[in-house]
mmCIF file of C-alpha atoms in Angstrom:
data_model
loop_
_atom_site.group_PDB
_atom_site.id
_atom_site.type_symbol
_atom_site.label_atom_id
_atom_site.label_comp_id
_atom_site.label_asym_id
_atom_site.label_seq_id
_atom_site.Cartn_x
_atom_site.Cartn_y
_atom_site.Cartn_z
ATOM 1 C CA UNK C 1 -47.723 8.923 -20.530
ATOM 2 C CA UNK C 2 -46.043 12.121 -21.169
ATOM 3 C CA UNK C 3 -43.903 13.972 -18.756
ATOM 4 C CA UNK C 4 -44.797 18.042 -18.214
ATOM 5 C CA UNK C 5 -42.599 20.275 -19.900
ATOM 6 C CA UNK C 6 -40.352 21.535 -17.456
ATOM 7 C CA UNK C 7 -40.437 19.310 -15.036
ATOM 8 C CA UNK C 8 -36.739 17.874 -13.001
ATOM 9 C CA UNK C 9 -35.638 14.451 -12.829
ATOM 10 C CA UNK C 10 -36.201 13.485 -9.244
ATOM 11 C CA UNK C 11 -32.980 13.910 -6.996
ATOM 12 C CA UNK C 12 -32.161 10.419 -6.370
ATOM 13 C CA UNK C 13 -31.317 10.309 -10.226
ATOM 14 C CA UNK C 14 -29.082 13.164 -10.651
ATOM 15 C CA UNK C 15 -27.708 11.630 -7.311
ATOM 16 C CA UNK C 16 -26.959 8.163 -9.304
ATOM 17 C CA UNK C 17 -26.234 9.840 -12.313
ATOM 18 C CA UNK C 18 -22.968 12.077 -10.262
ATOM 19 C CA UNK C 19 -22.018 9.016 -8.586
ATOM 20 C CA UNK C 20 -21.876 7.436 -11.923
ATOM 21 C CA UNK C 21 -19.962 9.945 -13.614
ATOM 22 C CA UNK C 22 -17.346 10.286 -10.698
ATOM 23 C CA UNK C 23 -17.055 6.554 -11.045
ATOM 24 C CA UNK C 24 -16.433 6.648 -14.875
ATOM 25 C CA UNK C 25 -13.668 9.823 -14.129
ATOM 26 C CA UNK C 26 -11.542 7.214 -11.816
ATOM 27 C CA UNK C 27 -11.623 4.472 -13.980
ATOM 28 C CA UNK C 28 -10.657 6.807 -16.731
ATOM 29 C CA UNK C 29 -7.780 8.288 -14.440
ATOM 30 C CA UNK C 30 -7.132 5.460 -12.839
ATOM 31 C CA UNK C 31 -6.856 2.879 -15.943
ATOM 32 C CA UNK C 32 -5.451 5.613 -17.929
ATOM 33 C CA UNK C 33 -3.590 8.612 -16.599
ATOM 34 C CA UNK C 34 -1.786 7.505 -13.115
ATOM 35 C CA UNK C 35 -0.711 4.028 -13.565
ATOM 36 C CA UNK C 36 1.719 5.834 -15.907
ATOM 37 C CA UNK C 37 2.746 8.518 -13.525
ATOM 38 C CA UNK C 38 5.811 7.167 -12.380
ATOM 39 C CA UNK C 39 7.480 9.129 -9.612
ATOM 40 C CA UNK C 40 10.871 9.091 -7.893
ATOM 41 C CA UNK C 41 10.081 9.615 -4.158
ATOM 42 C CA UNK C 42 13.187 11.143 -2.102
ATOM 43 C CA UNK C 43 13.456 10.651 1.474
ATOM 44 C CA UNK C 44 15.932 10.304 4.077
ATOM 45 C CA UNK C 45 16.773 8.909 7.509
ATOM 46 C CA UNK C 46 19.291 8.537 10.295
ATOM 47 C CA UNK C 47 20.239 5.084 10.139
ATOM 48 C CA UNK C 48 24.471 5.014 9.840
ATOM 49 C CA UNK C 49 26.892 4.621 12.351
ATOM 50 C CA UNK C 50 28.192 8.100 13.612
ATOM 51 C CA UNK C 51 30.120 9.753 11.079
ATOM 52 C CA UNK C 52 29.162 7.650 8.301
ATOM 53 C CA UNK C 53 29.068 9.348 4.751
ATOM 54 C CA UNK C 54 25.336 9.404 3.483
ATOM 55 C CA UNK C 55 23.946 6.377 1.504
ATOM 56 C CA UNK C 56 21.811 6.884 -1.453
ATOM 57 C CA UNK C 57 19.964 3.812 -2.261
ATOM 58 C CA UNK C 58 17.241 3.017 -5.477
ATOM 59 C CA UNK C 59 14.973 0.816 -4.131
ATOM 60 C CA UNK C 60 13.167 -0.638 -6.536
ATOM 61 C CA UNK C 61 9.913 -2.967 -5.847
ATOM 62 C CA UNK C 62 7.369 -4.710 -7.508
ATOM 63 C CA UNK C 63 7.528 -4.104 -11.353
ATOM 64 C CA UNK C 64 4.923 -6.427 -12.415
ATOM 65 C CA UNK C 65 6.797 -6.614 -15.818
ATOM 66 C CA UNK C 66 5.126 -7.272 -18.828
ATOM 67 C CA UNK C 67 7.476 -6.841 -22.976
ATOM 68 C CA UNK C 68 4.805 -4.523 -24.488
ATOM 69 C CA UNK C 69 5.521 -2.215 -21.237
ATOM 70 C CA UNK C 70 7.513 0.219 -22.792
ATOM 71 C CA UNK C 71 6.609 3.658 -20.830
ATOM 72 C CA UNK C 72 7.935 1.741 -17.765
ATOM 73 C CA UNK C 73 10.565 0.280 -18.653
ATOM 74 C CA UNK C 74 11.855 3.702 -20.396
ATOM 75 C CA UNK C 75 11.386 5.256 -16.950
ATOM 76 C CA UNK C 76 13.180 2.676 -14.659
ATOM 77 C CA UNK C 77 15.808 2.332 -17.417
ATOM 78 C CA UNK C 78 15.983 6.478 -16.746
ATOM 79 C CA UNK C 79 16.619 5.804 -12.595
ATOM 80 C CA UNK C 80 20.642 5.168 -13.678
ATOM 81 C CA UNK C 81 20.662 9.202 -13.480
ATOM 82 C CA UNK C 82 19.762 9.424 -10.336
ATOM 83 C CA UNK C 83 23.940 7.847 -9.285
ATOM 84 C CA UNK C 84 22.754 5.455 -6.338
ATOM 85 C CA UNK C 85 25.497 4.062 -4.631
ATOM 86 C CA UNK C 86 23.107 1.122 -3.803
ATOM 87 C CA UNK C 87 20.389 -0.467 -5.724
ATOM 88 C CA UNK C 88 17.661 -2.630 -3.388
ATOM 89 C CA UNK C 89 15.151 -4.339 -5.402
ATOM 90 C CA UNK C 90 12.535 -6.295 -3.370
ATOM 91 C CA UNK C 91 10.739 -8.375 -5.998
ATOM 92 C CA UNK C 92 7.703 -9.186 -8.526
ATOM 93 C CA UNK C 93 9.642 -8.085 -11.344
ATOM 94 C CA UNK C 94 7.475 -10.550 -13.636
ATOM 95 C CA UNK C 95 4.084 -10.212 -14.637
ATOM 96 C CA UNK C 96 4.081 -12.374 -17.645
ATOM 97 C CA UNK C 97 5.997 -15.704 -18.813
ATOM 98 C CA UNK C 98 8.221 -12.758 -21.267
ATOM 99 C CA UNK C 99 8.373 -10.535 -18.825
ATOM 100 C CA UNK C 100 12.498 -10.789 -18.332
ATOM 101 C CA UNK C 101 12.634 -9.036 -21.951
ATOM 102 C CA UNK C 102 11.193 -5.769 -20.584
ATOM 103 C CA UNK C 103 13.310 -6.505 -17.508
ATOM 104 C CA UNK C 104 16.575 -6.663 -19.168
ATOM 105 C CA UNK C 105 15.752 -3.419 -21.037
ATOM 106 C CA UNK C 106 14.679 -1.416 -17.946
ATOM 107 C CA UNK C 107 17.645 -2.633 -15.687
ATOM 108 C CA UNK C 108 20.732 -2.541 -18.430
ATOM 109 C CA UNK C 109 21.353 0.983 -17.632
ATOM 110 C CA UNK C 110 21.882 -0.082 -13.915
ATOM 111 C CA UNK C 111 24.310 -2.082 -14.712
ATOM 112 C CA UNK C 112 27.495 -2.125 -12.612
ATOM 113 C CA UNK C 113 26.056 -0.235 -9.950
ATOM 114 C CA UNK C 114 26.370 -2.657 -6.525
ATOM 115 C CA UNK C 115 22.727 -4.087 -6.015
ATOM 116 C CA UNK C 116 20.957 -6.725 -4.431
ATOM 117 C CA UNK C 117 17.319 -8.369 -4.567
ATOM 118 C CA UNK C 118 14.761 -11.007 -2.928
ATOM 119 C CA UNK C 119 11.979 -12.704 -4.969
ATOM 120 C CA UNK C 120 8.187 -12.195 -4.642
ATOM 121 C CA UNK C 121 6.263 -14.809 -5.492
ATOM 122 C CA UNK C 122 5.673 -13.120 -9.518
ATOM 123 C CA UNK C 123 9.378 -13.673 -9.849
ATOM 124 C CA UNK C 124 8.316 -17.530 -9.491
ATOM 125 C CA UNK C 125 4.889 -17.726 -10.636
ATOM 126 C CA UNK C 126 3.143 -16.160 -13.292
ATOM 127 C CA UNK C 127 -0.070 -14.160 -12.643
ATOM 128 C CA UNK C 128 -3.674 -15.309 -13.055
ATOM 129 C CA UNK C 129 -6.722 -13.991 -14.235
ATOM 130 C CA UNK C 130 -9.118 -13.135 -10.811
ATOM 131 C CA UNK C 131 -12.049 -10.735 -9.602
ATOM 132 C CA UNK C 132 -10.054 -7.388 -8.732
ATOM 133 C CA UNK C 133 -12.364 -6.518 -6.263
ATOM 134 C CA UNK C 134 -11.289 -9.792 -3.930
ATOM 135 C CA UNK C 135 -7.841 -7.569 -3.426
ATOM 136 C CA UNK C 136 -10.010 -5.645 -0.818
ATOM 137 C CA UNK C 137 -11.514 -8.212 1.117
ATOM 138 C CA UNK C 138 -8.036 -9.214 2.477
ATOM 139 C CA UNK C 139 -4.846 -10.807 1.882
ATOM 140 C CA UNK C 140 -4.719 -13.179 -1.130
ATOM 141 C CA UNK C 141 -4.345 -16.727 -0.674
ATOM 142 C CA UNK C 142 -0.902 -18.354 0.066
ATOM 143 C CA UNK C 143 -1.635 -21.012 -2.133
ATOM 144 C CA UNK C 144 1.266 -22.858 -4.341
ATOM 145 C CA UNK C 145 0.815 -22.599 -8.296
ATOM 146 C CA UNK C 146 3.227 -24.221 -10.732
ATOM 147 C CA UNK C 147 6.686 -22.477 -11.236
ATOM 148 C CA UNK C 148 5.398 -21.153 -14.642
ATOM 149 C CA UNK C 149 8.443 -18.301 -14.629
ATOM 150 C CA UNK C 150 11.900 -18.482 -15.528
ATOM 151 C CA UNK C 151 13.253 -17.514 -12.144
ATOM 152 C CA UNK C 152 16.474 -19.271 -12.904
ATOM 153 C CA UNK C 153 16.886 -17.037 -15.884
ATOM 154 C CA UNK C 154 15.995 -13.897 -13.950
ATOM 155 C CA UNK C 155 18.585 -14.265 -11.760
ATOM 156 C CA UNK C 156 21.463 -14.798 -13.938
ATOM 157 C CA UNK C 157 20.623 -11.530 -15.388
ATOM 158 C CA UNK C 158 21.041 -9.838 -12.424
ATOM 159 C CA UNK C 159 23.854 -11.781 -10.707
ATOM 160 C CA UNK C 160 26.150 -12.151 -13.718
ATOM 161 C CA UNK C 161 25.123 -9.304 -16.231
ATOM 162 C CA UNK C 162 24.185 -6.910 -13.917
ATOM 163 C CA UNK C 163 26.431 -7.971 -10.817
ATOM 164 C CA UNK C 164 23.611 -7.864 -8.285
ATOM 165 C CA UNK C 165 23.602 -10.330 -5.227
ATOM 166 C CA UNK C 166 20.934 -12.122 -3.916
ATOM 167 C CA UNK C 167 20.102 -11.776 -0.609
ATOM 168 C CA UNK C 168 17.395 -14.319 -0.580
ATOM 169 C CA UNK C 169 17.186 -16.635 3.120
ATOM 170 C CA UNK C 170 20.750 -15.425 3.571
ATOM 171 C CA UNK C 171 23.296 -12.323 4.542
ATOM 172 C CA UNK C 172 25.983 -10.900 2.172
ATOM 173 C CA UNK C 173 28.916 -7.927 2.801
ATOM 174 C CA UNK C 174 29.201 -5.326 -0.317
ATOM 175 C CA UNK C 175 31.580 -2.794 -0.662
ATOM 176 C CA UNK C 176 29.587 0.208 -1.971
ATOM 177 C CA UNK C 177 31.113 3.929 -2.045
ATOM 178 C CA UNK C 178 34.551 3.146 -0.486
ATOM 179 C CA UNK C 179 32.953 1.358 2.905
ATOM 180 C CA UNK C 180 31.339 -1.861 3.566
ATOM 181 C CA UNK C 181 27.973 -2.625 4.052
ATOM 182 C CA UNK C 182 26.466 -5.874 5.314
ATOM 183 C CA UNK C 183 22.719 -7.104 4.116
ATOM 184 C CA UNK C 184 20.111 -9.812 4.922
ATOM 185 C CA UNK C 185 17.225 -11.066 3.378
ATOM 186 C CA UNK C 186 14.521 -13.215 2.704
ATOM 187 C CA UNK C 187 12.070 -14.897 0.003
ATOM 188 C CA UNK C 188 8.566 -13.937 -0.476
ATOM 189 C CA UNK C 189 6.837 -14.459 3.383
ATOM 190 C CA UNK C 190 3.631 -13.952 1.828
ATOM 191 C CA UNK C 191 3.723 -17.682 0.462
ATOM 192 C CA UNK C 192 5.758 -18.483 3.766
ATOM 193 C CA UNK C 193 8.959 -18.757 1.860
ATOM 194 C CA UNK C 194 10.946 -16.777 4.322
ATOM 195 C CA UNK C 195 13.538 -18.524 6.165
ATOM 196 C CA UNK C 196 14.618 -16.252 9.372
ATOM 197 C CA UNK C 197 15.780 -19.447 10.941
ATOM 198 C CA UNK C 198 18.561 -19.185 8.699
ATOM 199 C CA UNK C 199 19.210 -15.958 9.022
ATOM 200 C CA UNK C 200 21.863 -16.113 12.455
ATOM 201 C CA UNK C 201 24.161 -18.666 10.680
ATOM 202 C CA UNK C 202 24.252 -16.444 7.315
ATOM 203 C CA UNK C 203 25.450 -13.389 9.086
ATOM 204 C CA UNK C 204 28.018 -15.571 11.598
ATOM 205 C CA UNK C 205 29.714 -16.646 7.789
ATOM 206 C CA UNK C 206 30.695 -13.104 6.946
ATOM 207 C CA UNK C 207 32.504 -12.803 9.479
ATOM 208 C CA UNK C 208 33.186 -10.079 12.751
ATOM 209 C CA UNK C 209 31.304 -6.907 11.628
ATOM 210 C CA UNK C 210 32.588 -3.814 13.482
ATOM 211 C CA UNK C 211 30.822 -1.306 14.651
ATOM 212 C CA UNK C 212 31.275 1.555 11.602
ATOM 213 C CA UNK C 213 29.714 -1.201 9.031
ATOM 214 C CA UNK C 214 25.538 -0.750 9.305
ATOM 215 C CA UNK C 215 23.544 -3.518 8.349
ATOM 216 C CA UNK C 216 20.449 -3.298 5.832
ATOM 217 C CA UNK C 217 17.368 -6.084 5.889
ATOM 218 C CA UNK C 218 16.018 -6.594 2.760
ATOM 219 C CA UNK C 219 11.988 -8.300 2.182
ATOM 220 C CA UNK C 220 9.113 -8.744 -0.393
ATOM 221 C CA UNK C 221 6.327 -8.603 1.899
ATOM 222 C CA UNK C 222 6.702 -6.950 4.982
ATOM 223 C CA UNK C 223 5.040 -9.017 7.619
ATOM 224 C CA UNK C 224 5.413 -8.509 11.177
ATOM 225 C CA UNK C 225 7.180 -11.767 11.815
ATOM 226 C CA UNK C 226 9.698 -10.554 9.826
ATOM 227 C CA UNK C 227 10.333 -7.502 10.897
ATOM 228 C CA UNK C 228 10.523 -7.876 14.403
ATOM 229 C CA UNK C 229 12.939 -10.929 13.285
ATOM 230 C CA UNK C 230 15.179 -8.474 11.192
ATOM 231 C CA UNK C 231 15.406 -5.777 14.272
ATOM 232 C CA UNK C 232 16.537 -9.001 16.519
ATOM 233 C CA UNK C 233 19.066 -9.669 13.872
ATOM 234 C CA UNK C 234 20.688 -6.016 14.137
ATOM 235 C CA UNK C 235 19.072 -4.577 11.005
ATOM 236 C CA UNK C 236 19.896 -0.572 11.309
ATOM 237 C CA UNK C 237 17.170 -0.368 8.271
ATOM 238 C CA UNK C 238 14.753 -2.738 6.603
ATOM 239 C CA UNK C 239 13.529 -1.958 2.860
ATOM 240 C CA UNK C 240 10.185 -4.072 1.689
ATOM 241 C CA UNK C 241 7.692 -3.801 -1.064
ATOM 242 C CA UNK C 242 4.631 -5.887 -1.772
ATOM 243 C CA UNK C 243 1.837 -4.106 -0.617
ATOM 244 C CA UNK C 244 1.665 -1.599 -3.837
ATOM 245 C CA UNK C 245 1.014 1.124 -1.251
ATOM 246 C CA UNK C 246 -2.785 0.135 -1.385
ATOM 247 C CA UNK C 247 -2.533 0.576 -5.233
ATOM 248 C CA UNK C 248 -5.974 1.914 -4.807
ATOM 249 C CA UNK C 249 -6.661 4.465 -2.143
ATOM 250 C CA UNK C 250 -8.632 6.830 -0.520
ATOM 251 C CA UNK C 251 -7.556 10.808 -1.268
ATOM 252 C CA UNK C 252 -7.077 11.727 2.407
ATOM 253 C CA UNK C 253 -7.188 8.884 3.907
ATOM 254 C CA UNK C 254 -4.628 6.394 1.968
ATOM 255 C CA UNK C 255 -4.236 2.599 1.667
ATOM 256 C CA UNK C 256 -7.529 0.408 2.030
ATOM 257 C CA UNK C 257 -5.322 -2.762 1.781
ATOM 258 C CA UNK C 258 -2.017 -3.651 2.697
ATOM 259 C CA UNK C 259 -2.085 -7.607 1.649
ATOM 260 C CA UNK C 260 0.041 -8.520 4.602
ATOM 261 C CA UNK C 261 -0.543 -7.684 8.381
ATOM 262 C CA UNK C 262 1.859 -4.204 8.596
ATOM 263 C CA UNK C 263 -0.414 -1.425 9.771
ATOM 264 C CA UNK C 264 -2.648 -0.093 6.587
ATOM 265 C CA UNK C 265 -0.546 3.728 7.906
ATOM 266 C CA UNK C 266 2.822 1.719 6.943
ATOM 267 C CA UNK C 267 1.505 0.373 3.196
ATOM 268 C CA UNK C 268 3.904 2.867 1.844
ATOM 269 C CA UNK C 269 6.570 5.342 2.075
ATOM 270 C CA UNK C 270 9.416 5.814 5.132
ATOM 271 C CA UNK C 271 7.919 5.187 8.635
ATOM 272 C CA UNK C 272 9.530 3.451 11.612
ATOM 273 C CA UNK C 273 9.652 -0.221 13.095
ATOM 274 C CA UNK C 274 10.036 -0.673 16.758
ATOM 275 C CA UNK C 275 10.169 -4.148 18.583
ATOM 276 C CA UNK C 276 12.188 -4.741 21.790
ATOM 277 C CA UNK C 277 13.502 -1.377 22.940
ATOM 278 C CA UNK C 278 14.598 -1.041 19.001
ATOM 279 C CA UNK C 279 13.580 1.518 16.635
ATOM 280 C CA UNK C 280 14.812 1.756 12.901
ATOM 281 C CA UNK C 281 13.980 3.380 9.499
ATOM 282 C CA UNK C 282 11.715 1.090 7.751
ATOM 283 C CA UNK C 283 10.523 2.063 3.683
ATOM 284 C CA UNK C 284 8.005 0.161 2.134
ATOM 285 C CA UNK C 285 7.655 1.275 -1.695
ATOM 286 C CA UNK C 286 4.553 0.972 -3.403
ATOM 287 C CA UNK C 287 6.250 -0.186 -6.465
ATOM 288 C CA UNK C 288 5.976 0.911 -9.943
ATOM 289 C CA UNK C 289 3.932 -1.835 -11.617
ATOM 290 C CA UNK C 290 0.658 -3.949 -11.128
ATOM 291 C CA UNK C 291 -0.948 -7.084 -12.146
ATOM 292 C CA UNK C 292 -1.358 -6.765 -16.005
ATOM 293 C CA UNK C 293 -5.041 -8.309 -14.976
ATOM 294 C CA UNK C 294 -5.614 -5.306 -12.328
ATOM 295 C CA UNK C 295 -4.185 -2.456 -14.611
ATOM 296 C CA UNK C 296 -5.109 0.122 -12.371
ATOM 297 C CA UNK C 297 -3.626 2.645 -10.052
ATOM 298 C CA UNK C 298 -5.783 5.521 -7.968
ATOM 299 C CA UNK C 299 -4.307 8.095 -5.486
ATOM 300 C CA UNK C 300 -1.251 5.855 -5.218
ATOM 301 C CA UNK C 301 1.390 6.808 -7.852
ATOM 302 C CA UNK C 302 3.681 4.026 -9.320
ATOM 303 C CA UNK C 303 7.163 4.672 -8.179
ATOM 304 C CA UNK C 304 10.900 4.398 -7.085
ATOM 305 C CA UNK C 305 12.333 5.767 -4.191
ATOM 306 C CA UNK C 306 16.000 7.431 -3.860
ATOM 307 C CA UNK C 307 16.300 6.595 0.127
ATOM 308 C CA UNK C 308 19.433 8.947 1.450
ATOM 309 C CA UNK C 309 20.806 7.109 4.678
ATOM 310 C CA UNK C 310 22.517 9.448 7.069
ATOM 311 C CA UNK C 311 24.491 9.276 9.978
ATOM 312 C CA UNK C 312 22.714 9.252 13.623
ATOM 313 C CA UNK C 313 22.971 12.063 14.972
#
């Protein structure tokens, strides 16, 4: 049977064939193009005590680190310009068993500058191959797998070469740009290692706090639970990651998934958190990295962000 000269393909085709094509063009850009558009996002808040000089903090989130990652780990390396007083890093630094090799070469630079950091569970755990698509259909399973990472050897690099504390299930005082600064934390709540039990006794140890020294909570995933349990604590502003702002979204409309219960409008960037009368400055950074088994971002840029505390007004 022959076809007349002339003749159109029928309009549900070239309808399948556009979809088709705009699906190939995301993958492309997706896979290709803007999982290696890292971006420094600036913001700022009102968070201080009155008269406070402002804060600039680096928070960092959710690296995903794998050795052969070079572009990234030139471009964190490249975040030491930027002159943070304060360096917040809230976790999955590893994506692969040699993944503290590309660490140590994107975080040297950074060394000296006061930091702290919690784990995620890829700080712990190593990833495993799984069907991408069951990221959408809600948050992943809390289940335990074998310690497969050298978490231990993580964070002697940061404590002792780069001079970072860690903040996870318990409170710490830094000095930081000629004042002091008290911060709490706590492990990855996504596999329910979050202890806010222990949180009250942690922050008794440091000691009276006055009233011109604010207090920063520090999470991986940013569940409710925790934090309505860091505004009870006196947190004056909570930093999280975890969520990879959606890592795929919607142009327009933004995150599709969150992995955690915060509202899908909060997956990313500088909002607020109110509980109890209380309001504070909350940022939740869609990181700079992803699964190396999910290599993938759309309409959600990796990045850092250079959050500029001020005083409130």
């Amino acid at each position: 049977m022959r076809l007349d000269a002339g003749r159109t393909a029928h309009p549900a085709l070239i309808a399948l064939g556009a979809v088709g094509a705009a699906g190939v063009a995301a993958a492309v850009w997706g896979i290709g193009i803007e999982r290696y558009l890292f971006t420094v996002r600036e913001v700022s808040a009102e968070a201080l005590p009155p008269g406070s000089a402002p804060l600039r903090i680096l928070h960092v989130s959710d690296a995903h680190m794998a050795p052969w990652q070079h572009r990234k780990q030139d471009w964190l390396a490249s975040l030491a310009e930027l002159k943070p007083d304060l360096i917040v890093n809230t976790g999955d630094n590893l994506g692969h068993r040699d993944g503290l090799d590309g660490i140590r070469r994107a975080f040297a630079p950074l060394a000296g500058i006061p930091g702290v950091f919690v784990h995620g569970s890829n700080d712990v755990t190593a990833p495993s191959p799984r069907n991408p698509l069951r990221y959408f259909l809600g948050p992943s399973k809390k289940k335990q797998d074998p310690p497969l990472l050298d978490t231990e050897a993580m964070d002697a690099y940061f404590t002792d070469e780069l001079g970072w504390t860690d903040l996870n299930n318990t409170a710490a005082r830094l000095a930081v740009g000629g004042r002091e600064i008290a911060l709490f934390g706590v492990d990855d709540a996504h596999r329910d290692w979050d202890r806010l039990e222990d949180l009250p006794d942690a922050i008794d140890a440091l000691g009276p706090r006055d009233d011109a020294t604010p207090m920063l909570g520090v999470t991986h995933a940013p569940y409710q639970r925790v934090l309505n349990g860091f505004i009870d604590l006196g947190a004056d502003a909570i930093l999280g990651g975890h969520t990879h702002g959606g890592q795929v979204c919607l142009p327009g409309y933004g995150a599709l998934v969150a992995n955690c219960d915060i509202p899908l409008s909060q997956a990313k960037g500088l909002s607020t958190w109110a509980h109890d009368g209380r309001t504070v400055p909350l940022n939740v950074s869609a990181g700079c990295g992803h699964s190396i088994y999910a290599p993938v971002r759309f309409a959600c840029r990796p990045e850092a962000t250079l959050l500029t505390l001020t005083a409130r007004s």
